[in-house]
Coordinates of C-alpha atoms in Angstrom, one line a residue:
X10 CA 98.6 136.4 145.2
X11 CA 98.2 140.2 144.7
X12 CA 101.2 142.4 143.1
X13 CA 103.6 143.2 146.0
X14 CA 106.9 141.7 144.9
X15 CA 108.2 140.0 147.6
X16 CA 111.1 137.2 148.0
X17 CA 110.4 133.9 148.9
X18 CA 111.6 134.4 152.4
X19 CA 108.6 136.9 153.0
X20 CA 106.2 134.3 151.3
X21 CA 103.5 132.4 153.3
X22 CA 103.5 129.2 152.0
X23 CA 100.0 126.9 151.8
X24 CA 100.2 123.1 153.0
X25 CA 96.5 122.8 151.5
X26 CA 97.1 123.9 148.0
X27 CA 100.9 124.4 147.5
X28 CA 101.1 127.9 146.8
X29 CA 102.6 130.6 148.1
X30 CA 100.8 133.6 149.1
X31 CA 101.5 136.9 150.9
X32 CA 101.1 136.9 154.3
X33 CA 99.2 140.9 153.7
X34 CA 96.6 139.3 151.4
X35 CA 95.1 136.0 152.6
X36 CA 91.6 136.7 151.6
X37 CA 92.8 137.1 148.0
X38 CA 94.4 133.6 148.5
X39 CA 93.6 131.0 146.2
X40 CA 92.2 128.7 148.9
X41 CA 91.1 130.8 151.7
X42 CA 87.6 130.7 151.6
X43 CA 87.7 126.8 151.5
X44 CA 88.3 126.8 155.1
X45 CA 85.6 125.4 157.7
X46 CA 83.7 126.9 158.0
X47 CA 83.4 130.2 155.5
X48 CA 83.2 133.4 157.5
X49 CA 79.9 134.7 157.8
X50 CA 79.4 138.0 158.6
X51 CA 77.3 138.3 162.1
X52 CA 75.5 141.9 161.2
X53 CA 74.5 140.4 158.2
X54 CA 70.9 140.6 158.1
X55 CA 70.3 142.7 161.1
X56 CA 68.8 145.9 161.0
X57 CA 70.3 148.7 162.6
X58 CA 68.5 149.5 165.8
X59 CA 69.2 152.2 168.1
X60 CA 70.6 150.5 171.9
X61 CA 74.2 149.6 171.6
X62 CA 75.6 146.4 170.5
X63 CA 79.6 145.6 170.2
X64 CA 81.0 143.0 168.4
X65 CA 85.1 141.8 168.7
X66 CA 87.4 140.4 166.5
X67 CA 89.5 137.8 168.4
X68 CA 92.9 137.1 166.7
X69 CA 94.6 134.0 168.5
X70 CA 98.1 133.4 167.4
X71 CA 99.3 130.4 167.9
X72 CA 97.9 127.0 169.4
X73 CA 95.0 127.1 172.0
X74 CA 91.7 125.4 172.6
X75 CA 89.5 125.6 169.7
X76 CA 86.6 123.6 170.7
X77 CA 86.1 126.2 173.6
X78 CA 85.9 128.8 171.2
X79 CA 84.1 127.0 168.6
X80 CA 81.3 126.0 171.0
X81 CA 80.6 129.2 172.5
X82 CA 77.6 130.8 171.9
X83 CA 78.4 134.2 171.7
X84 CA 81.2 133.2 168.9
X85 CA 79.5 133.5 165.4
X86 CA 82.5 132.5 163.0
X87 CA 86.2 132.2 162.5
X88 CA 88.7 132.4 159.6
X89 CA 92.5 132.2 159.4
X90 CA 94.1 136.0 159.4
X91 CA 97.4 136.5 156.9
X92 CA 98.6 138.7 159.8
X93 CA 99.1 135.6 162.0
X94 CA 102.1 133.4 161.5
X95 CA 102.4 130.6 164.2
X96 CA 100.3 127.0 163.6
X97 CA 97.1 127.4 165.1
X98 CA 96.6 130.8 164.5
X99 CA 92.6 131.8 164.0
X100 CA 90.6 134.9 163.9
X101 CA 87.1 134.6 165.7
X102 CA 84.4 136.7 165.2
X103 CA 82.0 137.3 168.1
X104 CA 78.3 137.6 167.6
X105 CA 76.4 141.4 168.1
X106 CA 76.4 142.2 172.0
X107 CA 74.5 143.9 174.2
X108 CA 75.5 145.1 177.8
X109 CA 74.3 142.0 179.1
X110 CA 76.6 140.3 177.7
X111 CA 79.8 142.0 178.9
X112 CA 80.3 139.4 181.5
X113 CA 80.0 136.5 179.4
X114 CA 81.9 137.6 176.7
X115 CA 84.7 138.3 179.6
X116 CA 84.6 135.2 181.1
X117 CA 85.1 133.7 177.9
X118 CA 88.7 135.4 177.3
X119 CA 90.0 134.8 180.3
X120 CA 90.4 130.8 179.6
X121 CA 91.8 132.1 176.4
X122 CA 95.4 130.9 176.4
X123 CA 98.1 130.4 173.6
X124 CA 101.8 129.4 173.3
X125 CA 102.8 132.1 172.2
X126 CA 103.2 136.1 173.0
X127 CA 100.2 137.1 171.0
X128 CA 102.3 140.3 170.0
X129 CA 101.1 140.0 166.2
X130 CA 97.2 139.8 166.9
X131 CA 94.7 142.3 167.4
X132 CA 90.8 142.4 169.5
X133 CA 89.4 144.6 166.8
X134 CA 85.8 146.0 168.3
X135 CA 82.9 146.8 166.2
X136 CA 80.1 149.4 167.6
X137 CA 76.8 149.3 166.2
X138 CA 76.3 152.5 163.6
X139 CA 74.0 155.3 163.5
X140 CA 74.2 159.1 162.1
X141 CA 75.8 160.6 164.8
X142 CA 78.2 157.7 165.3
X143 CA 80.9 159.5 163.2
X144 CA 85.1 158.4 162.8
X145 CA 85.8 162.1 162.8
X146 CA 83.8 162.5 166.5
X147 CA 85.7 159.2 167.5
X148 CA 88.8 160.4 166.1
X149 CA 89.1 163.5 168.4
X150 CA 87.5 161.0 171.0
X151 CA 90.7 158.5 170.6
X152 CA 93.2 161.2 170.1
X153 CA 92.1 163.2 173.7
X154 CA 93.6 159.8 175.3
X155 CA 96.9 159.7 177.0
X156 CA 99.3 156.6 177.3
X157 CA 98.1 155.4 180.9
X158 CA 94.4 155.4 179.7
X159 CA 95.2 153.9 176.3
X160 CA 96.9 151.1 177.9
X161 CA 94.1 150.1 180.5
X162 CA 91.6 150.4 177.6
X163 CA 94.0 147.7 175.9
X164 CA 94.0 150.3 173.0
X165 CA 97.6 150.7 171.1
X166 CA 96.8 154.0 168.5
X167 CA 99.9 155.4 170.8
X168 CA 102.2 153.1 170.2
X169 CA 104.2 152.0 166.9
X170 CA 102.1 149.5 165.4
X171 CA 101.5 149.6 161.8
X172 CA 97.9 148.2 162.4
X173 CA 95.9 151.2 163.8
X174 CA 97.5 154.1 162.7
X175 CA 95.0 156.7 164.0
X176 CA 95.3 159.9 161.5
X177 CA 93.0 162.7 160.9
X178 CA 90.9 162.0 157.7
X179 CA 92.2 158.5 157.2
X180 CA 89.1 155.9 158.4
X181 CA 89.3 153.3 155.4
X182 CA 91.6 150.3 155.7
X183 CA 93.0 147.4 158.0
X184 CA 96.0 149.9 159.2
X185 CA 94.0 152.7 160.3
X186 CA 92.8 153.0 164.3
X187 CA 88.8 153.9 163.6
X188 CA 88.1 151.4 159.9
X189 CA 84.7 153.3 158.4
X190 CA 84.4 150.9 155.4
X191 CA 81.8 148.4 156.8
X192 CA 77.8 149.2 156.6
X193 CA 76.3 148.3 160.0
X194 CA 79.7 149.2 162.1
X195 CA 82.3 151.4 162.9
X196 CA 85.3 149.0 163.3
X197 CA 88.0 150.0 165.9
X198 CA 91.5 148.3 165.2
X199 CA 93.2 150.1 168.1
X200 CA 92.2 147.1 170.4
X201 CA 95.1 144.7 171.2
X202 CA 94.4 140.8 171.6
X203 CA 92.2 139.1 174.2
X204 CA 93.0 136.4 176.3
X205 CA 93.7 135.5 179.9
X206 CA 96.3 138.5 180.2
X207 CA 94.1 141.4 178.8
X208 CA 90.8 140.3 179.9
X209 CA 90.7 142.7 183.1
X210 CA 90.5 145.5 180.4
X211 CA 87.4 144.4 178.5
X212 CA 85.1 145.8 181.0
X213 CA 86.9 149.3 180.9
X214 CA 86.7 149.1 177.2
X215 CA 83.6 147.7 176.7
X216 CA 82.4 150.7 178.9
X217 CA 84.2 153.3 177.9
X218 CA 82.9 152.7 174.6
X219 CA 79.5 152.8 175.7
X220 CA 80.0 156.1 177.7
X221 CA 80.9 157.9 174.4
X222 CA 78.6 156.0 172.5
X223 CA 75.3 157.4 174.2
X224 CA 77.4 160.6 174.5
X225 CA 77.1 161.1 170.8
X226 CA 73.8 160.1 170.1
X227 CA 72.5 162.6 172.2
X228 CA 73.8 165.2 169.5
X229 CA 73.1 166.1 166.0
X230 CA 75.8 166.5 163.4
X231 CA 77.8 169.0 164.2
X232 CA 76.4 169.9 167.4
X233 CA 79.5 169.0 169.1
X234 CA 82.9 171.3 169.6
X235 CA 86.3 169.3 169.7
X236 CA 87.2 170.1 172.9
X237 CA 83.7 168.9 174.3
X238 CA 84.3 165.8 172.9
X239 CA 88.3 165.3 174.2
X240 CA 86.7 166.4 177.6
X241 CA 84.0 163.4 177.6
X242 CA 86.3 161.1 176.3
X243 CA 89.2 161.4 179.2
X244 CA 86.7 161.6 181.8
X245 CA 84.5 158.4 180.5
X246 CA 88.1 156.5 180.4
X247 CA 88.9 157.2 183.7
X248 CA 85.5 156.6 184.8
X249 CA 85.5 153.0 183.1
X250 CA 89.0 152.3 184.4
X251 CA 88.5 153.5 187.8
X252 CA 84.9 150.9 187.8
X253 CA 86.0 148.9 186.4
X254 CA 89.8 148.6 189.0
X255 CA 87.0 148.6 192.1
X256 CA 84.8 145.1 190.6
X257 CA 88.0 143.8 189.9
X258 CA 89.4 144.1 193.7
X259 CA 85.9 143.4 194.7
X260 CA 85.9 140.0 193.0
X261 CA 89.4 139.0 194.2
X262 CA 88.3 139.8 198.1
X263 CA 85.4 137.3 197.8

């Protein structure tokens, strides 16, 4: 257990070991990487190539159908998550994407369903990393957002959450929006959870991030002026939302 002094009430308490354990620090956890299977990092290995891949974090809270996710091709691993708190909880960990996967991966949350509200978990997404694929030009990218876009995107940087705080400066850490610590990715932890009642977003987000993906690799550090960026970043939203709104209606009509 690490250091923070908490009372037994605030304790997470382990059937497979008997020892209590804060619910901040599971990793540190006596027993945590005993689990089946161990978490195994799907960019490990890979070598950073130019097209862009995505990767997502699905946090399930609560009971739902394992096998399905298990099974899946596109899923590379899961792990419990201290953030999580109801039986059944798990953390999956998606396999490097392409494009071409979009739809699969989609299909895949919408028969994602739980017994509880989910309000605890997160869909981090990971973007593949190059030199100009910087969490200061995402920063200004995130923070040119406003509410409406934020929510189709499924992201939550505007609202309270202590999860994905997105400050200026501050890109290290599980509560910051844009997490800069990992070697082949820039994590994004402003993505709520996926499953059935969020999937209609994925596309928008998926493709949104795309949009300002390529938009940044086609300049040099620092070629780019604020403002250019918060310009490209509200009009790729509402270009993803607005695409993605039409396939959506188009599907339900046939």
């Amino acid at each position: 257990m690490c250091d923070d002094r908490l009372c037994e009430d605030c304790q997470e308490y382990c059937e497979q070991c008997d020892e209590r354990y804060c619910p901040y620090c599971y990793e540190r956890h006596a027993c945590a990487n005993t689990q089946d299977p161990c978490y195994r990092d799907p960019y490990e290995g890979r070598p950073v190539r130019e097209p862009f891949t995505f990767g997502l974090e699905i946090e399930v809270d609560g009971n739902h159908d394992t096998d399905m996710l298990r099974n899946h091709r596109l899923i590379a691993g899961w792990c419990p998550d201290g953030s999580l708190h109801h039986d059944g909880s798990l953390e999956y960990q998606s396999e490097p994407m392409t494009m071409s996967q979009l739809t699969e991966i989609r299909r895949l949350v919408e028969r994602i369903a739980t017994d509880t509200d989910n309000t605890l978990s997160g869909g981090h997404m990971h973007i593949s990393r190059t030199g100009r694929q910087t969490p200061a030009r995402w920063y200004w990218a995130l923070e040119a957002l406003d509410g409406t876009q934020c929510e189709a995107l499924n992201m939550r940087h505007m609202t309270d959450t202590r999860w994905c705080e997105l400050i200026h400066g501050d890109y290290c850490g599980k509560d910051t929006a844009i997490n800069d610590t990992h070697r082949h990715t820039i994590e994004f932890r402003t993505f709520g959870p996926w499953h059935h009642d969020t999937a209609g977003r994925l596309d928008a987000a998926v493709h949104y991030m795309h949009a300002m993906w390529r938009f940044f690799q086609k300049f040099p550090v620092p070629k780019l002026k604020t403002r250019d960026i918060q310009a490209m970043s509200r009009v790729a939203a509402t270009q993803a939302i607005n695409d993605t709104n039409a396939t959506t209606a188009g599907r339900r009509r046939i």
